Short mmCIF file of C-alpha atoms and ligand atoms in Angstrom, two decimals:
data_model
loop_
_atom_site.label_atom_id
_atom_site.label_comp_id
_atom_site.label_asym_id
_atom_site.label_seq_id
_atom_site.Cartn_x
_atom_site.Cartn_y
_atom_site.Cartn_z
CA MET A 1 80.13 29.39 32.27
CA ARG A 2 82.15 26.54 30.78
CA HIS A 3 83.15 23.63 33.06
CA LEU A 4 84.82 20.24 32.55
CA ILE A 5 82.73 17.61 34.34
CA ASP A 6 82.59 14.81 31.78
CA PRO A 7 84.90 14.00 28.83
CA SER A 8 82.02 14.62 26.41
CA ASP A 9 81.92 18.28 27.50
CA PHE A 10 84.59 18.93 24.85
CA THR A 11 84.20 18.29 21.13
CA ARG A 12 86.81 16.38 19.13
CA GLU A 13 88.00 19.69 17.69
CA GLU A 14 88.45 21.11 21.18
CA LEU A 15 90.34 18.00 22.31
CA ALA A 16 92.61 18.26 19.27
CA ALA A 17 93.29 21.93 20.06
CA LEU A 18 94.11 21.08 23.70
CA ILE A 19 96.53 18.35 22.64
CA GLU A 20 98.15 20.69 20.11
CA ARG A 21 98.58 23.39 22.72
CA ALA A 22 99.99 20.93 25.28
CA GLU A 23 102.52 19.76 22.67
CA ASP A 24 103.48 23.38 22.05
CA ILE A 25 103.86 23.99 25.80
CA ILE A 26 106.24 21.00 25.96
CA ARG A 27 108.30 22.49 23.08
CA ARG A 28 108.49 26.05 24.42
CA PRO A 29 107.38 26.36 28.06
CA ALA A 30 108.91 29.83 28.50
CA PHE A 31 106.39 31.25 26.01
CA TYR A 32 103.57 30.36 28.43
CA ALA A 33 105.26 31.48 31.65
CA ASP A 34 102.86 34.41 32.21
CA ALA A 35 99.77 33.08 30.45
CA CYS A 36 97.73 32.97 33.70
CA LYS A 37 99.48 35.77 35.59
CA GLY A 38 97.21 37.14 38.31
CA LYS A 39 94.85 34.14 38.18
CA ILE A 40 94.14 31.87 41.15
CA LEU A 41 93.41 28.14 41.02
CA ALA A 42 91.56 26.56 43.98
CA THR A 43 92.24 22.84 44.49
CA LEU A 44 89.41 21.31 46.55
CA PHE A 45 90.42 17.72 47.24
CA TYR A 46 88.02 15.78 49.47
CA GLU A 47 89.89 12.56 48.54
CA PRO A 48 93.62 11.74 48.47
CA SER A 49 95.68 12.52 45.38
CA THR A 50 99.31 12.81 44.38
CA ARG A 51 99.38 13.32 40.60
CA THR A 52 96.15 15.18 39.92
CA ARG A 53 96.45 17.78 42.65
CA LEU A 54 100.17 18.36 42.30
CA SER A 55 100.09 18.48 38.51
CA PHE A 56 97.24 21.01 38.64
CA GLU A 57 99.22 23.11 41.09
CA SER A 58 102.40 22.77 39.06
CA ALA A 59 100.44 23.68 35.92
CA MET A 60 99.06 26.90 37.41
CA LEU A 61 102.41 27.93 38.89
CA SER A 62 104.11 27.23 35.53
CA LEU A 63 101.60 29.62 33.89
CA GLY A 64 102.47 32.42 36.34
CA GLY A 65 99.32 32.04 38.45
CA SER A 66 98.78 31.17 42.11
CA VAL A 67 97.16 28.28 43.97
CA LEU A 68 95.11 27.88 47.15
CA GLY A 69 93.04 25.02 48.50
CA PHE A 70 92.89 21.98 50.72
CA ALA A 71 94.20 18.45 50.25
CA ASN A 72 91.64 16.62 52.40
CA ALA A 73 88.09 17.14 53.58
CA ASP A 74 89.19 17.29 57.24
CA ALA A 75 90.98 20.55 56.51
CA SER A 76 87.79 22.23 55.27
CA SER A 77 84.42 23.22 56.71
CA ALA A 78 82.95 20.06 55.19
CA THR A 79 83.71 18.57 58.63
CA LYS A 80 81.24 21.10 60.09
CA GLY A 81 78.58 20.04 57.61
CA GLU A 82 79.03 22.62 54.85
CA SER A 83 77.59 21.47 51.51
CA VAL A 84 79.48 21.38 48.23
CA ALA A 85 77.05 24.03 46.91
CA ASP A 86 77.90 26.47 49.70
CA THR A 87 81.62 25.70 49.53
CA ILE A 88 81.80 26.52 45.81
CA ARG A 89 79.85 29.75 46.37
CA MET A 90 82.62 30.77 48.80
CA VAL A 91 85.47 29.59 46.58
CA SER A 92 83.98 31.61 43.69
CA CYS A 93 84.76 34.72 45.79
CA TYR A 94 88.42 33.79 46.29
CA ALA A 95 89.60 32.07 43.09
CA ASP A 96 89.22 32.26 39.29
CA ILE A 97 88.98 28.53 38.58
CA CYS A 98 88.66 25.37 40.65
CA ALA A 99 89.61 21.68 40.44
CA MET A 100 87.52 19.42 42.68
CA ARG A 101 87.94 15.78 43.68
CA HIS A 102 85.16 14.23 45.74
CA PRO A 103 84.22 10.67 46.79
CA LYS A 104 80.60 11.18 45.70
CA GLU A 105 79.58 10.67 42.08
CA GLY A 106 78.14 13.89 40.68
CA ALA A 107 79.73 16.23 43.27
CA ALA A 108 81.58 18.30 40.65
CA LEU A 109 78.39 18.58 38.59
CA VAL A 110 76.53 19.91 41.64
CA ALA A 111 79.36 22.38 42.28
CA SER A 112 79.24 23.61 38.67
CA ARG A 113 75.56 24.52 39.07
CA PHE A 114 76.30 26.88 41.96
CA SER A 115 79.66 28.20 40.78
CA LYS A 116 80.60 31.57 39.31
CA ILE A 117 83.98 30.20 38.18
CA PRO A 118 84.88 27.23 35.92
CA VAL A 119 84.77 23.90 37.79
CA ILE A 120 87.01 21.01 36.73
CA ASN A 121 86.09 17.51 37.83
CA ALA A 122 89.31 16.02 39.21
CA GLY A 123 87.57 12.69 39.94
CA ASP A 124 84.09 12.03 41.35
CA GLY A 125 83.81 8.70 43.15
CA GLY A 126 83.82 5.71 40.81
CA HIS A 127 82.27 7.79 38.02
CA GLN A 128 84.53 9.99 35.84
CA HIS A 129 88.02 11.48 35.76
CA PRO A 130 88.09 13.67 32.62
CA THR A 131 91.48 15.34 33.18
CA GLN A 132 93.14 11.91 33.47
CA THR A 133 91.53 11.24 30.08
CA LEU A 134 93.13 14.39 28.65
CA THR A 135 96.48 13.12 29.99
CA ASP A 136 95.86 9.69 28.45
CA LEU A 137 94.86 11.14 25.07
CA LEU A 138 97.99 13.29 24.95
CA THR A 139 100.15 10.26 25.81
CA ILE A 140 98.50 8.03 23.19
CA HIS A 141 98.74 10.79 20.57
CA SER A 142 102.43 11.34 21.37
CA VAL A 143 103.32 7.71 20.56
CA LYS A 144 100.70 6.64 18.01
CA LYS A 145 100.25 10.03 16.26
CA ARG A 146 96.53 9.35 16.03
CA LEU A 147 93.52 8.46 18.19
CA THR A 148 91.66 6.41 15.57
CA GLY A 149 91.91 2.83 14.31
CA LEU A 150 93.57 1.46 17.44
CA THR A 151 92.91 -1.59 19.62
CA PHE A 152 92.73 -0.73 23.32
CA GLY A 153 92.94 -3.29 26.11
CA PHE A 154 91.65 -2.25 29.53
CA CYS A 155 92.62 -4.58 32.36
CA GLY A 156 91.78 -4.79 36.07
CA ASP A 157 89.04 -3.07 38.02
CA LEU A 158 86.81 -1.81 35.22
CA MET A 159 83.79 -1.43 37.47
CA PHE A 160 85.14 1.20 39.89
CA GLY A 161 88.00 2.58 37.75
CA ARG A 162 86.78 6.08 36.86
CA THR A 163 89.76 6.70 34.60
CA VAL A 164 88.61 3.77 32.44
CA HIS A 165 85.03 5.07 32.26
CA SER A 166 86.16 8.48 31.06
CA LEU A 167 88.76 7.21 28.60
CA VAL A 168 86.44 4.63 26.99
CA LYS A 169 83.80 7.32 26.59
CA ALA A 170 86.29 9.67 24.92
CA LEU A 171 87.90 7.06 22.64
CA SER A 172 84.50 5.76 21.51
CA ALA A 173 83.98 9.07 19.71
CA TYR A 174 86.92 8.29 17.37
CA GLU A 175 86.33 6.02 14.41
CA ASP A 176 87.54 2.43 14.05
CA ASN A 177 88.75 1.96 17.62
CA ARG A 178 88.35 -1.50 19.12
CA PHE A 179 88.05 -2.33 22.82
CA ILE A 180 89.00 -5.41 24.83
CA PHE A 181 87.82 -5.35 28.46
CA ILE A 182 89.69 -7.76 30.74
CA SER A 183 88.47 -8.08 34.31
CA PRO A 184 87.18 -10.57 36.86
CA GLY A 185 83.43 -11.16 36.46
CA GLU A 186 82.76 -9.10 39.60
CA LEU A 187 84.62 -6.06 38.29
CA LYS A 188 83.23 -5.86 34.77
CA ILE A 189 82.82 -2.56 32.98
CA PRO A 190 79.44 -0.94 33.75
CA ALA A 191 76.83 -1.29 31.00
CA TYR A 192 76.50 2.49 30.62
CA VAL A 193 80.21 2.67 29.67
CA ARG A 194 80.26 -0.47 27.53
CA GLU A 195 77.36 0.77 25.41
CA LYS A 196 79.46 3.80 24.38
CA THR A 197 81.49 1.39 22.25
CA GLY A 198 78.34 0.42 20.36
CA ASN A 199 78.50 -2.86 22.28
CA THR A 200 81.27 -4.02 19.95
CA ALA A 201 83.80 -4.58 22.74
CA VAL A 202 85.24 -8.00 23.58
CA GLU A 203 84.98 -8.98 27.27
CA SER A 204 87.33 -11.56 28.76
CA GLU A 205 89.03 -12.67 31.98
CA ASN A 206 92.25 -13.63 30.20
CA LEU A 207 95.00 -11.06 29.61
CA GLU A 208 97.52 -13.47 28.01
CA GLU A 209 95.03 -14.51 25.35
CA HIS A 210 94.46 -10.94 24.12
CA ILE A 211 97.65 -8.97 24.83
CA GLY A 212 99.16 -9.79 21.41
CA GLY A 213 96.38 -7.95 19.56
CA MET A 214 96.60 -4.65 21.44
CA ASP A 215 98.07 -1.28 20.43
CA VAL A 216 97.53 0.14 23.91
CA LEU A 217 97.20 -1.71 27.21
CA TYR A 218 95.65 0.33 30.03
CA MET A 219 96.32 -1.43 33.35
CA THR A 220 94.38 -0.37 36.44
CA ARG A 221 94.55 -0.79 40.19
CA VAL A 222 91.78 -2.60 42.07
CA GLN A 223 90.08 0.33 43.82
CA ARG A 224 90.24 -0.73 47.46
CA GLU A 225 88.49 2.44 48.67
CA ARG A 226 85.32 1.59 46.70
CA PHE A 227 84.91 -1.96 48.13
CA PHE A 228 82.34 -2.70 50.80
CA ASN A 229 84.35 -5.55 52.24
CA GLU A 230 88.09 -6.14 52.64
CA GLU A 231 87.85 -9.89 51.93
CA ASP A 232 86.65 -9.25 48.38
CA TYR A 233 89.44 -6.76 47.81
CA VAL A 234 92.11 -9.18 49.04
CA ARG A 235 90.73 -11.95 46.84
CA LEU A 236 90.72 -9.79 43.69
CA LYS A 237 93.66 -7.39 44.09
CA ASP A 238 96.39 -9.52 42.50
CA ARG A 239 94.29 -11.13 39.80
CA TYR A 240 96.24 -9.43 37.01
CA VAL A 241 99.95 -8.68 37.27
CA LEU A 242 101.69 -7.54 34.10
CA ASP A 243 105.22 -8.97 34.11
CA LYS A 244 108.00 -9.58 31.57
CA GLN A 245 106.66 -13.00 30.70
CA LYS A 246 103.19 -11.68 29.77
CA LEU A 247 104.72 -8.71 27.96
CA SER A 248 106.79 -11.09 25.80
CA ARG A 249 103.51 -11.97 23.99
CA ALA A 250 102.82 -8.30 23.11
CA ARG A 251 103.70 -6.26 20.03
CA GLU A 252 106.97 -4.34 19.94
CA ASP A 253 105.03 -1.06 19.66
CA LEU A 254 102.52 -1.74 22.45
CA ALA A 255 102.01 1.27 24.72
CA VAL A 256 101.52 0.26 28.36
CA LEU A 257 99.62 2.92 30.28
CA HIS A 258 98.42 3.13 33.88
CA PRO A 259 96.79 6.15 35.53
CA LEU A 260 98.75 5.35 38.72
CA PRO A 261 99.09 4.88 41.63
CA ARG A 262 100.32 1.35 40.96
CA VAL A 263 100.02 -1.23 43.72
CA ASN A 264 101.00 -4.63 42.36
CA GLU A 265 99.38 -4.84 38.93
CA ILE A 266 102.53 -3.97 36.97
CA SER A 267 105.69 -5.69 38.12
CA VAL A 268 108.59 -3.25 38.64
CA GLU A 269 110.63 -5.37 36.19
CA VAL A 270 108.41 -3.91 33.42
CA ASP A 271 109.43 -0.32 34.24
CA ALA A 272 112.63 -0.55 32.17
CA ASP A 273 110.80 -1.83 29.08
CA PRO A 274 110.49 0.92 26.40
CA ARG A 275 106.80 0.05 26.09
CA ALA A 276 106.17 1.14 29.72
CA LEU A 277 104.89 4.71 29.35
CA TYR A 278 103.09 5.27 32.66
CA PHE A 279 105.64 7.61 34.23
CA GLU A 280 105.83 9.62 31.01
CA GLN A 281 102.02 9.65 31.05
CA ALA A 282 102.05 11.21 34.55
CA ARG A 283 104.55 13.84 33.32
CA TYR A 284 102.22 14.79 30.46
CA GLY A 285 99.49 15.46 33.04
CA ARG A 286 101.09 18.77 33.91
CA TYR A 287 101.16 20.04 30.31
CA ILE A 288 97.65 19.08 29.34
CA ARG A 289 96.35 20.67 32.57
CA MET A 290 98.25 23.86 31.64
CA ALA A 291 96.43 23.83 28.29
CA LEU A 292 93.11 23.16 30.05
CA LEU A 293 93.51 25.98 32.60
CA MET A 294 94.35 28.40 29.79
CA LYS A 295 91.34 27.34 27.72
CA LEU A 296 88.76 27.61 30.52
CA LEU A 297 90.15 30.90 31.83
CA GLU A 298 90.26 32.39 28.32
CA GLU A 299 86.63 31.37 27.75
CA ALA A 300 85.53 32.76 31.14
CA GLN A 301 87.25 36.06 30.34
CA THR A 302 85.61 36.26 26.90
CA LYS A 303 82.21 35.64 28.49
CA GLU A 304 82.82 38.28 31.14
CA ARG A 305 83.65 40.86 28.46
CA ALA A 306 80.56 40.03 26.38
N1 CP B 401 95.83 9.26 38.34
C1 CP B 401 95.39 9.87 39.47
O1 CP B 401 94.25 10.35 39.56
O2 CP B 401 96.31 9.86 40.48
P1 CP B 401 96.11 10.55 41.91
O3 CP B 401 95.00 9.81 42.61
O4 CP B 401 97.42 10.46 42.60
O5 CP B 401 95.68 11.97 41.65
#
């Protein structure tokens, strides 16, 4: 059974095919209106979400399928002590595919080992968020027309930001990409992610110094929910705020991305700048998840027939 737990679960060829299909879905959505007719997506969200859950649901409905699930752990039998392993055994009886978000690193991987249906990791703690990466790759490809030979700046909470971990891992597989990691010393990128870049990345605390050399700037929120103490969060949360003045140092073709939600790290005055692509990025999330649902369900069906 094929799952998506980590961005490296898909080859470059598979990622290219997903992006191509998502671009085709954007061009002619009516062609895909019944592609998942009769299929059921379960959304198991043990942590809050706006974009990921709703775009998954919108994706399945747009493909003619149906959706069931829960939006918080309190609405499930997890409150009675049921394990992820037992929950996915049950969900395998009721749905054809599942997207799971969980506060614990590795939860989706555990689920995949007990599941009879494809499991998609919709975010596991501070670890990985592979479907945000698919969204990011589609967005970058749409504006740069390539995923190679680019300079990427990542700014903010690089320690707990799972979207950063997944995207760096994915982009490191493409040749000639360069990485600039900008964060406070306490929120540096974990070594296991940094080493994916072949340890060629630049690390800095200064956004202004480096913004002029970037093709893509990926801003991130300081992940309050992963902090052990509120004082540290308050001290670090507004360390980087992208505003018009800082953006004036950047290239005309810079792409500013953010996985969202935004708190204060991009000033609203930046929203009107043509380089601000984060809302477009969120829109693309629906189309790439449509392509993903189709791929995993097609593969599960082929396996069932074999
Ligand atoms: N980007 C992202 O994961 O957003 P949500 O937490 O709203 O799903």
